[in-house]
Amino acid sequence: MATKLLAPLIPAGDFPVTEAGFVGVDDERLDDVLAAIQQAQSSVDSQITEMQSQISALGKTIKIKGRVNTVNDLPGTASEGDMYFVGAETAESFEEYVFTAQNKWEHLGSINDIDLSDYVTKTFLSGELLGYAKLSDIPTVPTNYLTGGSQTSKSTADGGKNVYTFTKSDGTTSTLEVLNGTKGSQGIQGIQGVKGDKGDTGDTGPQGPAGTNGTNGKNGTNGTSAVWFTGTAVTGTASSITVTVSGSKAGDMYLNTSTWNVYSATAANTWKYACNIRGAAGQNGSNGTNGKDGTNGVSVSKVEQTTTSSADGGTNVVTVTLSNGTSSTFNVKNGSKGSKGDTGATGPAGQNATTTAVATTSSNGLMAASDKVKLNDVDADTSELNNRYHKNRIKLRTTTAERINGVTLTPQSDGSIICSGTATADVWYTVSSATDMDKETDVGVKYVLTGCPSGGGNNTYLITWTNSGIENASVGTDEKIIVKQSNYTSMLIGIRKGVNANGLVFMPMLRKYGTNNTFVQYIPDVAELYKMIINLQ
């Protein structure tokens, strides 16, 4: 294409040519030739301008890089849109090749549509002119041709102006303004390209500088320490309970050790029920295995008076023989004989005397059944025996378990009483009846009462003599010294409402002051032994 635009544009027909050169050329004619040459130069400049305009319109789509002789001379690599003309420099046509996005050269076509057969060449014309004119007579061909150019202003807007500046050989410049056309309609969506391979992970960046320390936070305000109190004074489930607890303040806690209720203090001595921490009752345990058979007991086989004395202060010996062959003796002393009293007045005549049967014994010491009743009213001075051997004066009223207000009390063979359950109301259980207590104790005598489990008190549980008051009750491991009064009657166990009595074991014992404090069960006196012996026969 460049060759076509730069070729001489003087038709050969205007200047007849022979072997001797131009025919009929004179000075006037030569002037015409020179004018034609200038016209050709002007035409070339115009075509160059048009070519630059076309190149600018192509933008980055096609870039004319130059000419090579053959296809094999094309560069191995190029940028998309680069174009070369392939052909010899003197060739009248060229093949066009452009580098595509597929990284290969694609043949666009040939440039051979201008017929130059009727035009003279520059070489021919110059030779002919030199043959007919002096070189000095030929005007100098203009040298004001383009030597370079670039786009000096660019616009992408519709109708925007693009300015190209060209430099001529004489150093002057000229500008060319090219206006953008309007934006074309949206093209058809291209086919999705093949997804490229994932790039390698970049190297880890350098460690950033350490940040500055933040400012310290403000100190918090001091909290108040809660204090836990325990006891049985605070009770109930109300939201406001007023009970004085020394030293209490808002935020303190209170645990009732009887009901296991928990309370929180809303102010000093003012409490609010929170919860109960007592767990649900456990399931009944499985039955235990039967105990081993006990050894054979020992019974009384014979009671006899082995020594008899009628003297003042004399000793009467009673021997008790047991079934295992052992025996024990009891000494019963006679009182001293009093002085003889004055003779009393003669009494009225007496009635006829009656004969009272006397119980007799057989040779083996046993009495007949008909004679046993004759000893029912036998009295004996047993005070010394009671004082020495009969320490516990509390005779259990019953051996059968009883349930009172949610609590079951079960007497044991050793004289103790085991409790279970929680009291739904105050429980009062009679351990020993008034009759038994009157028979076993004496008014004005000092006794010691023990047997209440640890933790007892007036608000929990106790052992007390009826009508004697809390001051004469056993409320724990203490020994309560009591002087019996005439209005002291039955012996009772008391358990307050709400108390969990599971596992409580009472061991009620009333002994004379100054005797051994080891717990023993009730032992019958000598008179009762006589009656028991009679009933065994």
PDB file of N, CA and C in Angstrom, residues 312-345:
ATOM      1  N   ASP A 312     -32.863 -57.238 165.005  1.00  0.00           N
ATOM      2  CA  ASP A 312     -32.785 -55.861 164.528  1.00  0.00           C
ATOM      3  C   ASP A 312     -31.515 -55.687 163.697  1.00  0.00           C
ATOM      4  N   GLY A 313     -31.660 -55.203 162.498  1.00  0.00           N
ATOM      5  CA  GLY A 313     -30.505 -55.026 161.609  1.00  0.00           C
ATOM      6  C   GLY A 313     -29.994 -56.329 161.045  1.00  0.00           C
ATOM      7  N   GLY A 314     -30.744 -57.407 161.278  1.00  0.00           N
ATOM      8  CA  GLY A 314     -30.328 -58.695 160.766  1.00  0.00           C
ATOM      9  C   GLY A 314     -30.396 -58.758 159.241  1.00  0.00           C
ATOM     10  N   THR A 315     -29.626 -59.662 158.659  1.00  0.00           N
ATOM     11  CA  THR A 315     -29.544 -59.780 157.198  1.00  0.00           C
ATOM     12  C   THR A 315     -30.331 -60.989 156.731  1.00  0.00           C
ATOM     13  N   ASN A 316     -31.213 -60.755 155.754  1.00  0.00           N
ATOM     14  CA  ASN A 316     -31.930 -61.829 155.093  1.00  0.00           C
ATOM     15  C   ASN A 316     -31.335 -61.965 153.688  1.00  0.00           C
ATOM     16  N   VAL A 317     -30.942 -63.164 153.328  1.00  0.00           N
ATOM     17  CA  VAL A 317     -30.291 -63.412 152.030  1.00  0.00           C
ATOM     18  C   VAL A 317     -31.275 -64.098 151.100  1.00  0.00           C
ATOM     19  N   VAL A 318     -31.487 -63.471 149.911  1.00  0.00           N
ATOM     20  CA  VAL A 318     -32.332 -64.040 148.870  1.00  0.00           C
ATOM     21  C   VAL A 318     -31.418 -64.465 147.722  1.00  0.00           C
ATOM     22  N   THR A 319     -31.524 -65.711 147.288  1.00  0.00           N
ATOM     23  CA  THR A 319     -30.677 -66.245 146.211  1.00  0.00           C
ATOM     24  C   THR A 319     -31.528 -66.471 144.978  1.00  0.00           C
ATOM     25  N   VAL A 320     -31.065 -65.899 143.868  1.00  0.00           N
ATOM     26  CA  VAL A 320     -31.739 -66.056 142.569  1.00  0.00           C
ATOM     27  C   VAL A 320     -30.853 -66.942 141.696  1.00  0.00           C
ATOM     28  N   THR A 321     -31.388 -68.089 141.286  1.00  0.00           N
ATOM     29  CA  THR A 321     -30.622 -69.035 140.450  1.00  0.00           C
ATOM     30  C   THR A 321     -31.124 -68.940 139.015  1.00  0.00           C
ATOM     31  N   LEU A 322     -30.175 -68.767 138.053  1.00  0.00           N
ATOM     32  CA  LEU A 322     -30.512 -68.611 136.638  1.00  0.00           C
ATOM     33  C   LEU A 322     -30.445 -69.951 135.926  1.00  0.00           C
ATOM     34  N   SER A 323     -30.999 -69.980 134.681  1.00  0.00           N
ATOM     35  CA  SER A 323     -31.073 -71.239 133.930  1.00  0.00           C
ATOM     36  C   SER A 323     -29.700 -71.738 133.497  1.00  0.00           C
ATOM     37  N   ASN A 324     -28.714 -70.861 133.496  1.00  0.00           N
ATOM     38  CA  ASN A 324     -27.372 -71.312 133.104  1.00  0.00           C
ATOM     39  C   ASN A 324     -26.565 -71.801 134.280  1.00  0.00           C
ATOM     40  N   GLY A 325     -27.208 -71.887 135.475  1.00  0.00           N
ATOM     41  CA  GLY A 325     -26.546 -72.434 136.650  1.00  0.00           C
ATOM     42  C   GLY A 325     -25.929 -71.398 137.552  1.00  0.00           C
ATOM     43  N   THR A 326     -25.794 -70.161 137.071  1.00  0.00           N
ATOM     44  CA  THR A 326     -25.224 -69.127 137.938  1.00  0.00           C
ATOM     45  C   THR A 326     -26.297 -68.607 138.879  1.00  0.00           C
ATOM     46  N   SER A 327     -25.844 -67.993 139.984  1.00  0.00           N
ATOM     47  CA  SER A 327     -26.798 -67.477 140.963  1.00  0.00           C
ATOM     48  C   SER A 327     -26.287 -66.156 141.511  1.00  0.00           C
ATOM     49  N   SER A 328     -27.216 -65.344 141.999  1.00  0.00           N
ATOM     50  CA  SER A 328     -26.893 -64.062 142.624  1.00  0.00           C
ATOM     51  C   SER A 328     -27.655 -63.965 143.925  1.00  0.00           C
ATOM     52  N   THR A 329     -27.043 -63.281 144.876  1.00  0.00           N
ATOM     53  CA  THR A 329     -27.683 -63.122 146.180  1.00  0.00           C
ATOM     54  C   THR A 329     -27.987 -61.672 146.426  1.00  0.00           C
ATOM     55  N   PHE A 330     -29.082 -61.418 147.161  1.00  0.00           N
ATOM     56  CA  PHE A 330     -29.495 -60.080 147.545  1.00  0.00           C
ATOM     57  C   PHE A 330     -29.650 -60.045 149.057  1.00  0.00           C
ATOM     58  N   ASN A 331     -28.995 -59.098 149.686  1.00  0.00           N
ATOM     59  CA  ASN A 331     -29.076 -58.959 151.137  1.00  0.00           C
ATOM     60  C   ASN A 331     -30.158 -57.947 151.500  1.00  0.00           C
ATOM     61  N   VAL A 332     -31.098 -58.380 152.308  1.00  0.00           N
ATOM     62  CA  VAL A 332     -32.182 -57.510 152.768  1.00  0.00           C
ATOM     63  C   VAL A 332     -32.073 -57.403 154.297  1.00  0.00           C
ATOM     64  N   LYS A 333     -31.750 -56.177 154.777  1.00  0.00           N
ATOM     65  CA  LYS A 333     -31.538 -55.990 156.200  1.00  0.00           C
ATOM     66  C   LYS A 333     -32.838 -55.611 156.904  1.00  0.00           C
ATOM     67  N   ASN A 334     -32.960 -56.150 158.162  1.00  0.00           N
ATOM     68  CA  ASN A 334     -34.113 -55.792 158.981  1.00  0.00           C
ATOM     69  C   ASN A 334     -33.865 -54.425 159.606  1.00  0.00           C
ATOM     70  N   GLY A 335     -34.920 -53.693 159.809  1.00  0.00           N
ATOM     71  CA  GLY A 335     -34.762 -52.436 160.524  1.00  0.00           C
ATOM     72  C   GLY A 335     -34.604 -52.703 162.021  1.00  0.00           C
ATOM     73  N   SER A 336     -34.125 -51.690 162.760  1.00  0.00           N
ATOM     74  CA  SER A 336     -33.952 -51.848 164.219  1.00  0.00           C
ATOM     75  C   SER A 336     -35.319 -51.800 164.903  1.00  0.00           C
ATOM     76  N   LYS A 337     -35.402 -52.485 165.985  1.00  0.00           N
ATOM     77  CA  LYS A 337     -36.659 -52.572 166.711  1.00  0.00           C
ATOM     78  C   LYS A 337     -36.911 -51.261 167.446  1.00  0.00           C
ATOM     79  N   GLY A 338     -38.079 -50.723 167.309  1.00  0.00           N
ATOM     80  CA  GLY A 338     -38.382 -49.470 167.984  1.00  0.00           C
ATOM     81  C   GLY A 338     -38.686 -49.703 169.473  1.00  0.00           C
ATOM     82  N   SER A 339     -38.677 -48.593 170.182  1.00  0.00           N
ATOM     83  CA  SER A 339     -38.965 -48.703 171.627  1.00  0.00           C
ATOM     84  C   SER A 339     -40.434 -49.085 171.819  1.00  0.00           C
ATOM     85  N   LYS A 340     -40.673 -49.700 172.926  1.00  0.00           N
ATOM     86  CA  LYS A 340     -42.013 -50.186 173.200  1.00  0.00           C
ATOM     87  C   LYS A 340     -42.924 -49.015 173.489  1.00  0.00           C
ATOM     88  N   GLY A 341     -44.044 -48.999 172.831  1.00  0.00           N
ATOM     89  CA  GLY A 341     -44.956 -47.906 173.020  1.00  0.00           C
ATOM     90  C   GLY A 341     -45.852 -48.132 174.239  1.00  0.00           C
ATOM     91  N   ASP A 342     -46.566 -47.058 174.566  1.00  0.00           N
ATOM     92  CA  ASP A 342     -47.492 -47.154 175.677  1.00  0.00           C
ATOM     93  C   ASP A 342     -48.613 -48.093 175.323  1.00  0.00           C
ATOM     94  N   THR A 343     -49.174 -48.641 176.371  1.00  0.00           N
ATOM     95  CA  THR A 343     -50.282 -49.565 176.159  1.00  0.00           C
ATOM     96  C   THR A 343     -51.471 -48.771 175.672  1.00  0.00           C
ATOM     97  N   GLY A 344     -52.013 -49.205 174.604  1.00  0.00           N
ATOM     98  CA  GLY A 344     -53.122 -48.498 174.047  1.00  0.00           C
ATOM     99  C   GLY A 344     -54.424 -48.881 174.737  1.00  0.00           C
ATOM    100  N   ALA A 345     -55.419 -48.096 174.387  1.00  0.00           N
ATOM    101  CA  ALA A 345     -56.736 -48.371 174.959  1.00  0.00           C
ATOM    102  C   ALA A 345     -57.251 -49.673 174.411  1.00  0.00           C
TER     103      ALA A 345
END
